[in-house]
Amino acid sequence: MRVFGVDPGLTRCGFGVVDGGTGRSVSAVAVDVIRTPADMDLAQRLMGISDAAERWMDLYKPEAVAVERVFAQHNVRTAMGTAQAGGVVALAAARRNLPVVFHTPSEVKAAVTGSGRADKAQVTGMVMRLLKITESLGPPDAADALALAICHLWREPMRVRLEEAEARAKEMAKVHKARLAAAAKQAGRR
Amino acid sequence: MRVFGVDPGLTRCGFGVVDGGTGRSVSAVAVDVIRTPADMDLAQRLMGISDAAERWMDLYKPEAVAVERVFAQHNVRTAMGTAQAGGVVALAAARRNLPVVFHTPSEVKAAVTGSGRADKAQVTGMVMRLLKITESLGPPDAADALALAICHLWREPMRVRLEEAEARAKEMAKVHKARLAAAAKQAGRR
């Protein structure tokens, strides 16, 4: 399975593509940080990010897209731009019928380092170790995008299994209820 | 000039198209509230809003798009979805080479009612009066979208004039500086 991880942002948007192998083995396919100038029109910046995301989807053909879920940040203006950047990437993926899953920063940190409170350096260090990358990845957005893809590869099978188990439990409850109703009807007839 | 006003939102997205005439005369062309179900995938909801915005742009051929600028709201989750909805509409406009301008809620209220602190009912009432609408507009998102378009029609010429005046002032300052330098050179030569 190949996942496209996106750490959204207007000024710096991290893109990372990771392949998942058997077990927990992962390998890096591509990583980059997309930038749009701060003095550019907001709609034009969103188009720049959308175009870049579309190029990457055409080029690397991922099977799923993992985007960081944005929460309130110290800077509200930044948070809004980040949400919009993530939104246009999600839209580009939806237009290609690719599943898009949003992961929170603490889910990503926990998946990659084992702790939801790991700092940037710990995440970057672990991502480099997992993907056997030796040269510097540049701004943390690059490592974050790769971490998102890894998080998705490791969490997704669990999430799908959980959903299936829940669907089975619901079905069982329905069967049980129907049997109870049938038994009650039988008892009433006697 | 025809303006497409958008009050962004995932659950309810207000769309309104208004034509500006001579002076401050305005007339409504179309208004609606686009909805996407809360239990739908976020990327799918964004696609629904993007598709609807594209249909409206194809159908009504606006010359500009005015989107409400989202600020921090009491509910951060809602604010993020609102930002994303506005982002995909801005992207659709940029892809059609339409100018997109973001107006703050207080700019819109001030433009339409004269007060930046007007409440929902005052905005709706004034929008209905200005556009001579007599039947109910439904949820406030509809009136807000029309108010955004009116705000844009009324503010935009002023903004453009201001920009031009600033550019002229800058040019004048440059000329003045060059003349001063020439005079200083001349004085030095004597």
Coordinates of C-alpha atoms in Angstrom, one line a residue:
Chain A
M1 CA 0.0 0.0 0.0
R2 CA 1.3 3.5 -0.9
V3 CA 0.2 6.5 1.1
F4 CA 0.6 10.2 0.4
G5 CA 1.1 12.1 3.7
V6 CA 0.4 15.8 3.8
D7 CA 1.3 18.3 6.5
P8 CA -0.8 21.2 5.3
G9 CA 0.3 24.8 5.3
L10 CA 0.2 27.9 3.1
T11 CA 3.8 29.0 3.6
R12 CA 5.2 25.4 3.8
C13 CA 3.2 22.3 2.9
G14 CA 5.0 19.0 3.6
F15 CA 4.4 16.2 1.0
G16 CA 5.7 12.7 1.6
V17 CA 5.0 9.4 -0.1
V18 CA 5.6 6.1 1.7
D19 CA 5.2 2.5 0.7
G20 CA 4.2 -0.1 3.4
G21 CA 5.6 -3.6 3.1
T22 CA 5.0 -6.7 5.2
G23 CA 4.6 -6.2 8.9
R24 CA 5.8 -2.7 9.9
S25 CA 8.3 -2.3 7.2
V26 CA 8.1 1.1 5.4
S27 CA 10.1 2.8 2.6
A28 CA 10.2 6.4 1.4
V29 CA 9.2 7.1 -2.2
A30 CA 9.3 10.9 -2.3
V31 CA 9.4 13.9 0.1
D32 CA 9.3 17.6 -0.5
V33 CA 8.1 20.9 1.0
I34 CA 5.8 23.0 -1.2
R35 CA 6.0 26.7 -0.6
T36 CA 3.7 29.6 -1.7
P37 CA 4.8 33.3 -1.2
A38 CA 3.1 35.1 1.7
D39 CA 2.4 38.2 -0.5
M40 CA 0.4 36.1 -3.0
D41 CA -3.4 36.2 -3.2
L42 CA -4.9 33.5 -0.9
A43 CA -6.9 31.9 -3.7
Q44 CA -3.7 31.7 -5.9
R45 CA -1.8 30.1 -3.0
L46 CA -4.5 27.5 -2.6
M47 CA -4.4 26.8 -6.3
G48 CA -0.6 26.4 -6.1
I49 CA -1.0 23.8 -3.4
S50 CA -3.8 22.0 -5.2
D51 CA -1.8 21.9 -8.4
A52 CA 1.2 20.5 -6.6
A53 CA -0.9 17.8 -4.8
E54 CA -2.5 16.8 -8.1
R55 CA 0.9 16.5 -9.8
W56 CA 2.1 14.2 -6.9
M57 CA -1.0 12.1 -7.1
D58 CA -0.6 11.7 -10.9
L59 CA 3.1 10.9 -10.5
Y60 CA 3.2 8.6 -7.5
K61 CA -0.3 7.1 -7.7
P62 CA -0.9 6.7 -3.9
E63 CA -3.8 4.5 -2.8
A64 CA -4.7 6.7 0.1
V65 CA -4.1 10.3 1.4
A66 CA -3.4 11.1 5.0
V67 CA -3.8 14.7 6.1
E68 CA -3.0 16.3 9.4
R69 CA -6.1 17.3 11.3
V70 CA -5.7 21.0 12.2
F71 CA -6.6 22.1 15.7
A72 CA -6.6 25.6 17.3
Q73 CA -3.1 27.0 17.1
H74 CA -1.7 30.0 18.9
N75 CA -2.1 31.9 15.7
V76 CA -5.7 31.7 14.4
R77 CA -4.9 33.2 11.1
T78 CA -2.3 30.5 10.5
A79 CA -4.7 27.8 11.6
M80 CA -7.3 28.9 9.1
G81 CA -4.8 28.9 6.2
T82 CA -3.6 25.5 7.3
A83 CA -7.2 24.2 7.3
Q84 CA -7.8 25.6 3.8
A85 CA -4.5 24.1 2.5
G86 CA -5.6 20.7 3.9
G87 CA -9.1 21.2 2.5
V88 CA -7.9 21.7 -1.1
V89 CA -5.6 18.6 -0.9
A90 CA -8.5 16.5 0.5
L91 CA -10.7 17.8 -2.4
A92 CA -8.0 16.9 -5.0
A93 CA -7.9 13.3 -3.5
A94 CA -11.7 13.0 -3.4
R95 CA -11.8 14.0 -7.1
R96 CA -9.5 11.1 -7.8
N97 CA -11.7 8.7 -5.7
L98 CA -8.8 8.3 -3.2
P99 CA -9.7 7.7 0.4
V100 CA -8.7 10.7 2.6
V101 CA -8.1 10.2 6.4
F102 CA -7.3 13.0 8.8
H103 CA -5.0 12.1 11.7
T104 CA -4.4 14.3 14.7
P105 CA -0.8 15.4 15.5
S106 CA -0.8 13.3 18.7
E107 CA -2.0 10.2 16.8
V108 CA 0.9 10.7 14.4
K109 CA 3.4 11.2 17.2
A110 CA 2.1 8.2 19.1
A111 CA 2.2 6.0 16.0
V112 CA 5.8 6.9 15.0
T113 CA 7.5 7.4 18.4
G114 CA 5.3 5.6 20.9
S115 CA 4.4 8.9 22.6
G116 CA 1.7 11.4 21.7
R117 CA 3.8 14.1 23.3
A118 CA 7.0 13.6 21.4
D119 CA 8.7 16.8 20.1
K120 CA 9.6 17.7 16.5
A121 CA 13.2 16.4 16.9
Q122 CA 12.0 13.0 18.2
V123 CA 9.5 12.6 15.3
T124 CA 12.1 13.6 12.7
G125 CA 14.7 11.3 14.3
M126 CA 12.3 8.3 14.3
V127 CA 11.1 9.0 10.8
M128 CA 14.7 9.0 9.5
R129 CA 15.5 5.8 11.3
L130 CA 12.3 4.0 10.1
L131 CA 12.9 5.1 6.5
K132 CA 16.7 4.7 6.7
I133 CA 17.2 8.3 5.6
T134 CA 20.6 9.7 6.4
E135 CA 20.7 13.2 4.8
S136 CA 18.8 16.1 6.4
L137 CA 15.1 16.3 5.5
G138 CA 15.1 20.1 5.8
P139 CA 12.1 21.8 7.5
P140 CA 10.1 19.6 9.9
D141 CA 7.1 19.7 7.6
A142 CA 8.9 17.1 5.4
A143 CA 9.4 14.7 8.3
D144 CA 5.9 15.4 9.5
A145 CA 4.4 14.4 6.1
L146 CA 6.3 11.2 6.1
A147 CA 5.2 10.5 9.7
L148 CA 1.6 11.0 8.6
A149 CA 2.0 8.5 5.8
I150 CA 3.6 6.0 8.2
C151 CA 0.9 6.6 10.9
H152 CA -1.8 5.9 8.2
L153 CA -0.1 2.7 7.1
W154 CA 0.1 1.4 10.7
R155 CA -3.2 2.6 12.0
E156 CA -5.5 2.0 9.0
P157 CA -5.6 -1.9 9.1
M158 CA -6.5 -1.6 12.8
R159 CA -9.2 1.0 12.1
V160 CA -10.7 -1.2 9.4
R161 CA -10.7 -4.3 11.6
L162 CA -12.3 -2.3 14.4
E163 CA -15.0 -1.0 12.1
E164 CA -15.7 -4.6 10.8
A165 CA -15.9 -5.9 14.4
E166 CA -18.3 -3.1 15.3
A167 CA -20.5 -3.9 12.2
R168 CA -20.5 -7.6 13.2
A169 CA -21.5 -6.8 16.8
K170 CA -24.3 -4.6 15.5
E171 CA -25.5 -7.5 13.3
M172 CA -25.4 -9.9 16.2
A173 CA -27.4 -7.6 18.4
K174 CA -30.0 -7.3 15.7
V175 CA -30.2 -11.2 15.4
H176 CA -30.5 -11.5 19.1
K177 CA -33.3 -8.9 19.3
A178 CA -35.2 -10.7 16.5
R179 CA -34.9 -14.0 18.4
L180 CA -36.1 -12.5 21.6
A181 CA -39.1 -11.1 19.8
A182 CA -39.9 -14.5 18.2
A183 CA -39.5 -16.2 21.6
A184 CA -41.9 -13.7 23.2
K185 CA -44.4 -14.2 20.5
Q186 CA -44.1 -18.0 20.9
A187 CA -44.7 -17.6 24.7
G188 CA -47.7 -15.5 24.1
R189 CA -49.3 -18.1 21.8
R190 CA -49.1 -20.8 24.5
Chain B
M1 CA -20.9 43.9 -12.2
R2 CA -22.1 40.6 -10.9
V3 CA -20.8 39.2 -7.6
F4 CA -21.1 35.6 -6.2
G5 CA -21.2 35.9 -2.3
V6 CA -20.4 32.8 -0.3
D7 CA -21.0 32.3 3.4
P8 CA -19.0 29.2 3.8
G9 CA -19.9 26.2 6.0
L10 CA -20.0 22.4 5.8
T11 CA -23.5 21.9 7.1
R12 CA -25.0 25.0 5.5
C13 CA -23.2 27.0 2.9
G14 CA -24.9 30.2 1.8
F15 CA -24.7 31.1 -1.9
G16 CA -26.0 34.4 -3.3
V17 CA -25.6 36.2 -6.6
V18 CA -26.2 39.9 -6.8
D19 CA -25.9 42.4 -9.7
G20 CA -24.7 45.9 -9.0
G21 CA -26.3 48.8 -11.0
T22 CA -25.6 52.5 -11.1
G23 CA -24.8 54.1 -7.7
R24 CA -25.8 51.8 -4.9
S25 CA -28.6 50.0 -6.7
V26 CA -28.4 46.2 -6.3
S27 CA -30.6 43.3 -7.5
A28 CA -30.7 39.7 -6.5
V29 CA -30.1 37.1 -9.2
A30 CA -30.1 33.8 -7.1
V31 CA -29.8 32.6 -3.6
D32 CA -29.7 29.2 -1.9
V33 CA -28.2 27.3 1.0
I34 CA -26.1 24.2 0.0
R35 CA -26.1 21.5 2.6
T36 CA -23.9 18.4 3.1
P37 CA -24.7 15.7 5.6
A38 CA -22.8 15.7 8.9
D39 CA -22.2 11.9 8.7
M40 CA -20.5 12.2 5.2
D41 CA -16.7 11.9 4.8
L42 CA -15.1 15.4 5.1
A43 CA -13.4 15.1 1.7
Q44 CA -16.8 14.2 0.1
R45 CA -18.5 17.1 1.8
L46 CA -15.8 19.5 0.4
M47 CA -16.4 18.0 -3.0
G48 CA -20.1 18.5 -2.7
I49 CA -19.5 22.2 -1.9
S50 CA -16.9 22.6 -4.6
D51 CA -19.2 21.0 -7.2
A52 CA -22.1 23.3 -6.3
A53 CA -19.9 26.4 -6.4
E54 CA -18.6 25.3 -9.9
R55 CA -22.2 24.8 -11.1
W56 CA -23.2 28.3 -9.9
M57 CA -20.2 29.9 -11.5
D58 CA -21.0 28.2 -14.8
L59 CA -24.7 29.1 -14.5
Y60 CA -24.5 32.7 -13.3
K61 CA -21.1 33.7 -14.7
P62 CA -20.2 36.1 -11.8
E63 CA -17.2 38.5 -12.4
A64 CA -16.0 38.3 -8.8
V65 CA -16.4 36.0 -5.8
A66 CA -16.7 37.4 -2.2
V67 CA -16.1 34.9 0.6
E68 CA -16.6 35.5 4.3
R69 CA -13.2 35.5 6.1
V70 CA -13.4 33.1 9.0
F71 CA -12.1 34.0 12.4
A72 CA -11.9 31.9 15.6
Q73 CA -15.4 30.8 16.6
H74 CA -16.5 29.3 19.9
N75 CA -16.4 25.9 18.2
V76 CA -12.9 25.3 16.7
R77 CA -14.0 22.2 14.9
T78 CA -16.7 24.2 13.1
A79 CA -14.3 27.0 12.3
M80 CA -11.9 24.6 10.6
G81 CA -14.7 23.1 8.5
T82 CA -15.9 26.6 7.6
A83 CA -12.4 27.6 6.5
Q84 CA -12.0 24.5 4.4
A85 CA -15.4 25.1 2.7
G86 CA -14.4 28.7 1.9
G87 CA -11.0 27.4 0.7
V88 CA -12.5 25.0 -1.9
V89 CA -14.8 27.8 -3.2
A90 CA -11.9 30.2 -3.5
L91 CA -10.0 27.5 -5.4
A92 CA -12.8 26.9 -7.8
A93 CA -12.9 30.7 -8.5
A94 CA -9.2 30.9 -9.0
R95 CA -9.3 28.0 -11.5
R96 CA -11.8 30.1 -13.5
N97 CA -9.5 33.2 -13.2
L98 CA -12.1 35.0 -11.1
P99 CA -10.9 37.4 -8.5
V100 CA -11.7 36.2 -4.9
V101 CA -11.9 38.7 -2.1
F102 CA -12.4 37.8 1.6
H103 CA -14.5 40.1 3.7
T104 CA -14.7 40.0 7.5
P105 CA -18.2 39.6 9.1
S106 CA -17.9 43.2 10.5
E107 CA -17.0 44.6 7.1
V108 CA -20.1 43.0 5.7
K109 CA -22.4 44.1 8.5
A110 CA -21.0 47.7 8.3
A111 CA -21.4 47.8 4.6
V112 CA -25.0 46.6 4.7
T113 CA -26.4 48.1 7.9
G114 CA -24.0 50.9 8.7
S115 CA -22.9 49.1 11.9
G116 CA -20.2 46.4 12.3
R117 CA -22.0 45.1 15.3
A118 CA -25.4 44.6 13.7
D119 CA -27.1 41.3 14.6
K120 CA -28.3 38.5 12.2
A121 CA -31.9 39.9 12.1
Q122 CA -30.8 43.4 11.2
V123 CA -28.6 42.1 8.4
T124 CA -31.4 39.9 7.0
G125 CA -33.9 42.8 7.3
M126 CA -31.6 45.2 5.5
V127 CA -30.7 42.7 2.8
M128 CA -34.4 42.0 2.1
R129 CA -35.1 45.8 1.9
L130 CA -32.1 46.5 -0.4
L131 CA -32.9 43.6 -2.7
K132 CA -36.7 44.1 -2.4
I133 CA -37.2 40.5 -1.3
T134 CA -40.5 39.9 0.4
E135 CA -40.6 36.1 1.0
S136 CA -38.5 34.5 3.8
L137 CA -34.9 33.8 2.9
G138 CA -34.7 30.7 5.1
P139 CA -31.6 30.1 7.2
P140 CA -29.4 33.3 7.9
D141 CA -26.7 31.8 5.7
A142 CA -28.8 32.8 2.6
A143 CA -29.0 36.5 3.7
D144 CA -25.4 36.5 4.7
A145 CA -24.3 35.3 1.2
L146 CA -26.3 38.1 -0.4
A147 CA -24.9 40.6 2.1
L148 CA -21.4 39.5 1.2
A149 CA -22.0 40.2 -2.5
I150 CA -23.5 43.6 -1.7
C151 CA -20.5 44.4 0.5
H152 CA -18.2 43.5 -2.3
L153 CA -20.1 45.6 -4.9
W154 CA -20.0 48.7 -2.6
R155 CA -16.5 48.3 -1.1
E156 CA -14.6 47.1 -4.2
P157 CA -14.6 50.4 -6.2
M158 CA -13.4 52.2 -3.1
R159 CA -10.6 49.6 -2.5
V160 CA -9.5 49.9 -6.1
R161 CA -9.5 53.7 -5.9
L162 CA -7.5 53.6 -2.7
E163 CA -5.0 51.2 -4.2
E164 CA -4.6 53.5 -7.3
A165 CA -4.2 56.6 -5.0
E166 CA -1.5 54.7 -3.0
A167 CA 0.3 53.7 -6.2
R168 CA 0.2 57.4 -7.4
A169 CA 1.5 58.6 -4.1
K170 CA 4.4 56.1 -4.2
E171 CA 5.2 57.3 -7.7
M172 CA 5.1 60.9 -6.7
A173 CA 7.5 60.2 -3.8
K174 CA 9.9 58.5 -6.2
V175 CA 9.8 61.5 -8.5
H176 CA 10.3 63.9 -5.6
K177 CA 13.3 61.8 -4.3
A178 CA 14.9 61.8 -7.7
R179 CA 14.5 65.6 -8.0
L180 CA 16.0 66.1 -4.6
A181 CA 19.0 64.0 -5.5
A182 CA 19.4 65.9 -8.8
A183 CA 19.3 69.2 -6.9
A184 CA 21.8 68.0 -4.4
K185 CA 24.1 66.9 -7.2
Q186 CA 23.7 70.3 -8.9
A187 CA 24.5 72.1 -5.6
G188 CA 27.6 70.0 -5.2
R189 CA 28.8 70.9 -8.6
R190 CA 28.6 74.6 -7.9

